[in-house]
Short mmCIF file of C-alpha atoms in Angstrom, two decimals:
data_model
loop_
_atom_site.label_atom_id
_atom_site.label_comp_id
_atom_site.label_asym_id
_atom_site.label_seq_id
_atom_site.Cartn_x
_atom_site.Cartn_y
_atom_site.Cartn_z
CA MET W 177 -76.20 -43.58 -24.76
CA PHE W 178 -74.94 -40.69 -22.61
CA ALA W 179 -71.34 -40.22 -21.64
CA GLN W 180 -70.74 -40.21 -17.92
CA LYS W 181 -69.19 -37.08 -16.55
CA LYS W 182 -66.06 -37.64 -14.50
CA ALA W 183 -66.41 -36.61 -10.89
CA LYS W 184 -64.48 -33.45 -10.14
CA ILE W 185 -61.62 -34.08 -7.73
CA ASP W 186 -61.30 -31.72 -4.79
CA TYR W 187 -57.53 -31.54 -4.78
CA ARG W 188 -57.26 -29.47 -1.61
CA LYS W 189 -59.35 -32.09 0.21
CA LEU W 190 -57.14 -34.82 -1.27
CA ASP W 191 -54.05 -33.02 0.04
CA GLN W 192 -55.55 -32.76 3.52
CA GLU W 193 -56.64 -36.41 3.56
CA THR W 194 -53.20 -37.55 2.36
CA PHE W 195 -51.47 -35.48 5.04
CA GLU W 196 -53.74 -36.91 7.77
CA LEU W 197 -53.38 -40.50 6.55
CA LEU W 198 -49.60 -40.28 6.36
CA ASN W 199 -49.54 -39.01 9.94
CA THR W 200 -51.79 -41.89 11.01
CA ILE W 201 -49.36 -44.33 9.40
CA ARG W 202 -46.33 -42.63 10.96
CA THR W 203 -47.82 -42.67 14.47
CA ASN W 204 -49.36 -46.15 14.18
CA PRO W 205 -47.72 -48.08 11.31
CA LYS W 206 -49.65 -51.32 11.93
CA SER W 207 -52.95 -49.50 11.40
CA PHE W 208 -52.34 -49.43 7.64
CA VAL W 209 -51.58 -53.15 7.25
CA PRO W 210 -55.26 -54.13 6.66
CA VAL W 211 -55.50 -51.59 3.84
CA ILE W 212 -52.53 -53.09 2.02
CA GLU W 213 -53.79 -56.62 2.72
CA LYS W 214 -57.13 -55.72 1.12
CA ALA W 215 -55.37 -54.22 -1.92
CA LEU W 216 -53.17 -57.32 -2.16
CA ALA W 217 -56.21 -59.44 -3.01
CA THR W 218 -56.92 -57.48 -6.21
CA THR W 219 -53.40 -56.58 -7.31
CA GLN W 220 -51.46 -58.01 -10.24
CA GLU W 221 -49.03 -60.73 -9.26
CA LYS W 222 -45.96 -58.69 -10.23
CA TYR W 223 -46.71 -56.16 -7.46
CA LYS W 224 -47.54 -58.58 -4.66
CA ASP W 225 -43.99 -59.15 -3.40
CA GLY W 226 -43.53 -55.41 -2.85
CA MET W 227 -46.82 -55.28 -0.99
CA ARG W 228 -45.79 -58.17 1.27
CA VAL W 229 -42.53 -56.36 2.04
CA ALA W 230 -44.54 -53.24 2.93
CA ILE W 231 -46.76 -55.29 5.25
CA ASP W 232 -43.72 -56.79 6.99
CA TYR W 233 -42.17 -53.33 7.31
CA LEU W 234 -45.30 -51.78 8.82
CA ASN W 235 -45.80 -54.68 11.22
CA SER W 236 -42.33 -54.13 12.65
CA ALA W 237 -41.95 -50.37 12.21
CA THR W 238 -41.38 -48.01 15.12
CA ALA W 239 -43.94 -45.24 15.46
CA ARG W 240 -42.73 -41.83 14.34
CA PRO W 241 -43.90 -38.36 15.32
CA ALA W 242 -46.57 -36.77 13.18
CA LEU W 243 -45.35 -34.35 10.52
CA GLU W 244 -46.18 -30.66 10.67
CA TRP W 245 -47.71 -28.87 7.68
CA SER W 246 -45.44 -26.41 5.87
CA ASP W 247 -46.93 -23.69 3.66
CA LYS W 248 -43.44 -23.16 2.22
CA LEU W 249 -43.21 -26.77 1.11
CA GLU W 250 -46.74 -26.54 -0.25
CA GLY W 251 -45.52 -23.62 -2.39
CA ALA W 252 -42.66 -25.72 -3.76
CA CYS W 253 -45.10 -28.56 -4.47
CA LYS W 254 -47.52 -26.21 -6.22
CA TYR W 255 -44.71 -24.85 -8.41
CA HIS W 256 -43.74 -28.38 -9.45
CA THR W 257 -47.30 -29.67 -9.93
CA LEU W 258 -48.34 -26.71 -12.07
CA ASP W 259 -45.11 -27.03 -14.07
CA ILE W 260 -45.12 -30.74 -14.91
CA GLY W 261 -48.79 -31.66 -14.63
CA PRO W 262 -50.21 -29.77 -17.63
CA LYS W 263 -47.23 -30.89 -19.73
CA GLY W 264 -47.72 -34.57 -18.84
CA LYS W 265 -44.22 -34.81 -17.42
CA ASP W 266 -43.10 -36.61 -14.29
CA GLY W 267 -39.99 -36.89 -12.19
CA HIS W 268 -38.26 -35.03 -9.42
CA ASN W 269 -36.83 -32.21 -11.53
CA SER W 270 -38.92 -29.36 -12.91
CA THR W 271 -39.00 -28.76 -16.64
CA ASP W 272 -36.64 -25.81 -16.08
CA GLY W 273 -34.14 -28.22 -14.49
CA LYS W 274 -34.72 -27.19 -10.87
CA THR W 275 -34.20 -29.96 -8.35
CA PHE W 276 -36.38 -30.59 -5.34
CA LEU W 277 -33.94 -28.75 -3.07
CA GLN W 278 -33.70 -25.80 -5.46
CA ARG W 279 -37.50 -25.47 -5.56
CA ASN W 280 -37.57 -25.62 -1.77
CA ALA W 281 -34.99 -22.84 -1.56
CA MET W 282 -37.13 -20.68 -3.88
CA PHE W 283 -39.88 -20.85 -1.25
CA GLY W 284 -37.66 -20.28 1.77
CA VAL W 285 -37.21 -23.89 2.87
CA SER W 286 -33.71 -24.32 4.25
CA ALA W 287 -34.04 -27.74 5.89
CA SER W 288 -31.55 -30.36 4.79
CA TRP W 289 -34.36 -32.94 4.76
CA SER W 290 -37.94 -32.34 3.74
CA GLY W 291 -40.74 -34.24 2.09
CA GLU W 292 -43.33 -33.38 -0.50
CA ILE W 293 -46.30 -35.31 -1.77
CA LEU W 294 -47.15 -34.56 -5.38
CA ILE W 295 -50.38 -36.12 -6.58
CA TYR W 296 -51.45 -35.46 -10.14
CA GLY W 297 -53.97 -37.27 -12.24
CA GLY W 298 -57.54 -38.39 -11.86
CA GLY W 299 -59.07 -40.99 -9.62
CA VAL W 300 -56.37 -40.86 -6.97
CA THR W 301 -57.31 -41.22 -3.31
CA ALA W 302 -55.24 -40.63 -0.21
CA GLU W 303 -55.48 -44.35 0.52
CA SER W 304 -54.26 -45.47 -2.91
CA ASN W 305 -51.45 -42.91 -2.78
CA MET W 306 -50.29 -44.22 0.60
CA VAL W 307 -50.49 -47.84 -0.61
CA ASN W 308 -48.19 -46.87 -3.49
CA THR W 309 -45.93 -44.91 -1.12
CA MET W 310 -45.62 -47.73 1.41
CA CYS W 311 -44.94 -50.30 -1.35
CA SER W 312 -42.05 -48.32 -2.84
CA PRO W 313 -38.95 -48.78 -0.64
CA SER W 314 -37.45 -45.34 -1.34
CA HIS W 315 -40.77 -43.50 -0.91
CA ARG W 316 -41.62 -45.50 2.22
CA ASP W 317 -38.21 -44.75 3.72
CA GLY W 318 -38.71 -41.05 3.10
CA ALA W 319 -42.25 -40.99 4.43
CA MET W 320 -41.23 -42.87 7.58
CA ASP W 321 -37.86 -41.15 8.13
CA ALA W 322 -37.38 -40.46 11.84
CA GLY W 323 -35.74 -37.12 11.04
CA ALA W 324 -38.63 -35.80 8.97
CA LYS W 325 -40.57 -32.98 10.62
CA TYR W 326 -42.47 -31.10 7.90
CA ILE W 327 -44.51 -31.85 4.82
CA GLY W 328 -46.29 -29.93 2.10
CA SER W 329 -48.61 -31.10 -0.64
CA TYR W 330 -50.24 -29.69 -3.74
CA SER W 331 -52.32 -31.87 -6.04
CA GLY W 332 -53.50 -31.09 -9.55
CA LYS W 333 -54.36 -32.42 -12.95
CA HIS W 334 -51.83 -34.36 -14.98
CA ARG W 335 -52.21 -34.54 -18.74
#
């Protein structure tokens, strides 16, 4: 028997697709409801309540402006991804103790509010990432925040 080779993930493509899908959800929240409904059918029972809450939220959400791409935020995301990913760590602080806002400042981001999407690990798609984002109240609130204007993303391997 031959071992199957894992498909190589194009992380830059994943970043672009995630950025575009988030903007689709922000500008037309109801458009993502069928995706969560489809996922609901194959999800463990313990996650279904959160998915139903996300569906209700998206059905009643006000459209938001699309986010603009920020190379500076992408730099902060890259720093964090390359720091924690190879070490198998997770969380909002870097292994050197830097917070999200401190990393942003290192890359010249001075906004009081900003968002980053960090995707690390194999088999992740923009769609599955946005299902997880929309089903987590704090992540959903951040992604849909009316005051948000910019986003950056940098995906990579996670041990």
